[in-house]
Amino acid sequence: MSMKFRITSILKNRVLFSFCTLILLSTLVIESCSHKFVRNKEARDDQTEMEMAVSANKLITNVVFASIETEPVYSPNINDDTADDPAIWYNDEIPSKSVIFGSNKMYGIHSYNLMGEELQYIPAGTINNIDVRKNIKLGKKTVDVLVGSHRLNNTVDIYIIDSKGSIGKQADHQLPIDNFDPYGFCLFKNNKQKLFALVNNKQGIVYQMSIDLNNEGKLMSTKVNEFKLDTQVEGMVVDDENAVLYVGEEQNAIFKFELQAENNIASRGKMLKDSEDSNVNIRYDIEGLALLNSTYLLASSQGNFSYAVFDLKRDKYVTSFKIGDNTFDAVEETDGIEINTNNFGPDYPKGIMVVQDGFNFDGDIKKAQNFKIVDLRDVMNLLD
Ligand code: CA
Ligand code: CA
Ligand code: CA
Ligand code: CA
Ligand code: CA
């Protein structure tokens, strides 16, 4: 079934596209020409937004396809917006047994193998964004960690990943951030294998927190940096090698911050060129961010169901692409994205890209949201 048909079936149960909506739509189009159009709703909540997203999606000509999709996330109501942010744990011993983690922002954390089969479901609660780092110095040990922002708990939850890619039923450590309402989240591993949490809230405040254990194995943390952006943020990613943080203001642009040495209040962020909606291929919200090596930054452009690619070395927008309908359903309204450029075996010798899918269909049956896996070679082919 074509994406168009699937989206039509999403819309089918809603109120018909009325004359009033048409008037509203024309008003919005006129408004957007005069000044910055601010979306109040996501396509999933609003028929007009959906129509606009579908027509904007048609303008994106580069198409890749999902190689596999994960099982749906746990969600008693299939219409809920639950899956959010993927993270990848690479298995150095047996690359084909690497693990894809996915946050379920209402219920916890899932993990999947490369065939998309669920390995673990940890009902940890409202974990919004997650990230993974390997070979971190934590106390006296070197460990791999999965860390996430736990919204209702006001904590950053740290799970140690074992040699097979599993995590425990409960967080190994919790870092409280009182009254912060942690939202977007990512990790930074510096050149001394030291770990930092980058956590933001909807007010546009970003904290950089150190993560250490003392001799008794208790968690110690210090805020070493604080950044402030003008509007709501969520998606973030750190280029560890260059100690640079990228933050997306959902309805503005992507900003870059230098993560200086500890206890430095960093300077103002620098806007990535052509990351605003003056670039016709970018439709708000700007959501998940991921790095392809230190060369490219990819951003989910949620308002046209696509991904924008920026060349960081040349400070330049390169292209956009979408994930089309094929063996698996097309991908719409993506929140989190993740990329890993390791060799995952014969199926993915150059790595994988994992994205959240806002509307997951199997045939014409709607299922709870899930994650799609793309062969990174297909993305790299668009960049040559
Ligand atoms: Ca969503
Ligand atoms: Ca993430
Ligand atoms: Ca968001
Ligand atoms: Ca889909
Ligand atoms: Ca599907």
Coordinates of N, CA and C in Angstrom, one line a residue, residues 228-308:
K228 N 21.8 28.5 27.3 CA 20.4 28.9 27.2 C 20.1 29.2 25.8
L229 N 19.0 28.6 25.3 CA 18.5 28.9 23.9 C 17.2 29.6 24.0
D230 N 16.8 30.2 22.9 CA 15.7 31.1 23.0 C 14.3 30.5 23.0
T231 N 14.2 29.3 22.4 CA 12.9 28.6 22.3 C 13.0 27.2 22.7
Q232 N 11.9 26.4 22.6 CA 11.9 25.0 23.0 C 12.9 24.2 22.3
V233 N 13.7 23.4 23.0 CA 14.7 22.5 22.4 C 14.3 21.1 22.7
E234 N 14.9 20.1 22.0 CA 14.9 18.7 22.4 C 16.1 18.0 21.9
G235 N 16.2 17.8 20.6 CA 17.2 17.0 20.0 C 18.6 17.6 20.2
M236 N 19.5 16.7 20.7 CA 20.9 17.1 20.9 C 21.8 15.9 20.5
V237 N 23.0 16.3 20.1 CA 24.1 15.2 19.9 C 25.4 15.9 20.2
V238 N 26.4 15.1 20.7 CA 27.8 15.6 20.9 C 28.7 14.9 19.9
D239 N 29.6 15.7 19.3 CA 30.7 15.2 18.6 C 31.8 15.1 19.6
D240 N 32.1 13.8 20.1 CA 33.0 13.6 21.2 C 34.4 14.1 20.8
E241 N 34.8 13.7 19.5 CA 36.2 14.0 19.1 C 36.5 15.5 19.1
N242 N 35.6 16.3 18.7 CA 35.8 17.7 18.6 C 35.2 18.5 19.8
A243 N 34.5 17.8 20.8 CA 33.9 18.4 21.9 C 33.0 19.5 21.5
V244 N 32.0 19.2 20.6 CA 31.1 20.1 20.1 C 29.6 19.6 20.3
L245 N 28.8 20.4 20.9 CA 27.4 20.0 21.1 C 26.5 20.7 20.0
Y246 N 25.6 19.9 19.5 CA 24.6 20.5 18.6 C 23.2 20.3 19.2
V247 N 22.4 21.4 19.2 CA 21.1 21.5 19.8 C 20.1 22.0 18.8
G248 N 19.0 21.3 18.7 CA 17.9 21.8 17.8 C 16.9 22.6 18.6
E249 N 16.6 23.8 18.2 CA 15.4 24.5 18.7 C 14.3 24.1 17.7
E250 N 13.3 23.5 18.3 CA 12.3 22.8 17.5 C 11.7 23.6 16.4
Q251 N 11.5 24.9 16.7 CA 10.8 25.7 15.7 C 11.7 26.9 15.4
N252 N 13.0 26.7 15.3 CA 13.9 27.8 14.9 C 15.1 27.3 14.1
A253 N 16.1 26.7 14.7 CA 17.3 26.3 13.9 C 18.2 25.4 14.8
I254 N 19.3 24.9 14.2 CA 20.2 24.1 15.0 C 21.4 25.0 15.4
F255 N 21.8 24.8 16.7 CA 22.9 25.6 17.2 C 24.1 24.8 17.7
K256 N 25.3 25.3 17.6 CA 26.5 24.6 17.9 C 27.2 25.3 19.1
F257 N 27.6 24.5 20.1 CA 28.3 25.0 21.2 C 29.6 24.3 21.4
E258 N 30.7 25.0 21.7 CA 31.9 24.3 22.1 C 31.8 23.9 23.5
L259 N 32.1 22.6 23.8 CA 32.1 22.1 25.2 C 33.6 22.2 25.7
Q260 N 33.8 23.3 26.3 CA 35.2 23.6 26.7 C 35.6 22.7 27.9
A261 N 36.7 23.0 28.4 CA 37.2 22.3 29.6 C 36.1 22.5 30.7
E262 N 36.2 21.7 31.7 CA 35.2 21.8 32.8 C 35.2 23.2 33.4
N263 N 34.1 23.5 34.1 CA 33.9 24.8 34.8 C 34.1 26.0 33.9
N264 N 33.7 25.9 32.7 CA 33.7 27.0 31.8 C 32.3 27.3 31.4
I265 N 31.8 28.5 31.5 CA 30.5 28.8 30.9 C 30.8 29.1 29.5
A266 N 30.3 28.3 28.6 CA 30.6 28.4 27.2 C 30.0 29.7 26.6
S267 N 30.5 30.1 25.5 CA 30.0 31.2 24.8 C 28.7 30.9 24.1
R268 N 28.1 31.9 23.5 CA 26.8 31.7 22.8 C 27.0 30.7 21.7
G269 N 25.8 30.0 21.4 CA 25.9 29.1 20.3 C 25.9 29.8 18.9
K270 N 26.4 29.0 18.0 CA 26.5 29.5 16.6 C 25.5 28.7 15.8
M271 N 24.7 29.5 15.0 CA 23.6 28.8 14.2 C 24.2 28.1 13.0
L272 N 23.8 26.9 12.7 CA 24.2 26.1 11.5 C 23.5 26.8 10.3
K273 N 24.3 27.1 9.3 CA 23.7 27.7 8.1 C 22.6 26.9 7.5
D274 N 21.6 27.6 7.1 CA 20.4 26.9 6.4 C 19.7 25.8 7.2
S275 N 19.8 26.0 8.5 CA 19.0 25.0 9.4 C 17.7 25.6 9.8
E276 N 17.3 26.7 9.3 CA 16.0 27.3 9.6 C 15.0 26.9 8.5
D277 N 13.7 27.3 8.7 CA 12.7 26.9 7.6 C 12.7 27.9 6.4
S278 N 13.7 28.8 6.4 CA 13.9 29.6 5.2 C 14.5 28.6 4.1
N279 N 15.1 27.5 4.6 CA 15.5 26.3 3.8 C 14.2 25.6 3.5
V280 N 13.7 25.5 2.3 CA 12.4 25.0 2.0 C 12.3 23.5 2.3
N281 N 13.4 22.8 2.5 CA 13.4 21.4 2.8 C 13.3 21.1 4.3
I282 N 13.3 22.2 5.1 CA 13.2 22.1 6.5 C 11.8 22.6 7.0
R283 N 11.1 21.7 7.6 CA 9.7 22.0 8.1 C 9.7 21.6 9.5
Y284 N 9.4 22.6 10.4 CA 9.4 22.3 11.8 C 8.4 21.3 12.2
D285 N 8.7 20.5 13.3 CA 9.7 20.7 14.2 C 11.1 20.1 13.8
I286 N 12.2 20.7 14.2 CA 13.5 20.1 14.1 C 13.5 19.1 15.3
E287 N 13.7 17.8 15.1 CA 13.7 16.9 16.2 C 15.1 16.2 16.4
G288 N 15.1 14.9 16.2 CA 16.4 14.2 16.5 C 17.6 14.6 15.7
L289 N 18.8 14.6 16.3 CA 20.0 14.9 15.6 C 20.9 13.7 15.7
A290 N 21.7 13.4 14.7 CA 22.7 12.4 14.7 C 23.9 12.8 13.9
L291 N 25.1 12.3 14.2 CA 26.3 12.5 13.5 C 26.7 11.4 12.6
L292 N 27.2 11.6 11.4 CA 27.8 10.6 10.6 C 29.3 10.9 10.6
N293 N 30.0 10.2 11.4 CA 31.4 10.5 11.7 C 31.4 12.0 12.3
S294 N 32.4 12.7 12.1 CA 32.4 14.1 12.5 C 32.1 15.0 11.3
T295 N 31.7 14.4 10.2 CA 31.6 15.1 8.9 C 30.2 15.7 8.7
Y296 N 29.2 14.8 8.9 CA 27.8 15.2 8.6 C 27.0 15.2 9.9
L297 N 26.0 16.2 9.9 CA 25.0 16.1 10.9 C 23.7 15.9 10.2
L298 N 22.9 14.9 10.7 CA 21.6 14.7 10.2 C 20.5 15.1 11.2
A299 N 19.4 15.7 10.7 CA 18.4 16.2 11.6 C 17.0 15.8 11.1
S300 N 16.2 15.3 12.0 CA 14.8 15.0 11.6 C 14.0 16.2 11.4
S301 N 13.5 16.4 10.2 CA 12.6 17.5 9.8 C 11.2 17.0 9.9
Q302 N 10.6 17.2 11.1 CA 9.4 16.4 11.4 C 8.2 16.9 10.6
G303 N 8.2 18.1 10.2 CA 7.0 18.7 9.4 C 6.9 18.3 8.0
N304 N 7.9 17.6 7.4 CA 7.8 17.0 6.1 C 8.3 15.6 6.0
F305 N 8.4 15.0 7.2 CA 8.7 13.5 7.2 C 10.0 13.3 6.5
S306 N 11.1 14.0 6.8 CA 12.3 13.8 6.1 C 13.5 14.1 7.0
Y307 N 14.7 14.0 6.4 CA 16.0 14.2 7.2 C 16.9 15.1 6.4
A308 N 17.3 16.1 7.1 CA 18.2 17.1 6.4 C 19.7 16.8 6.8

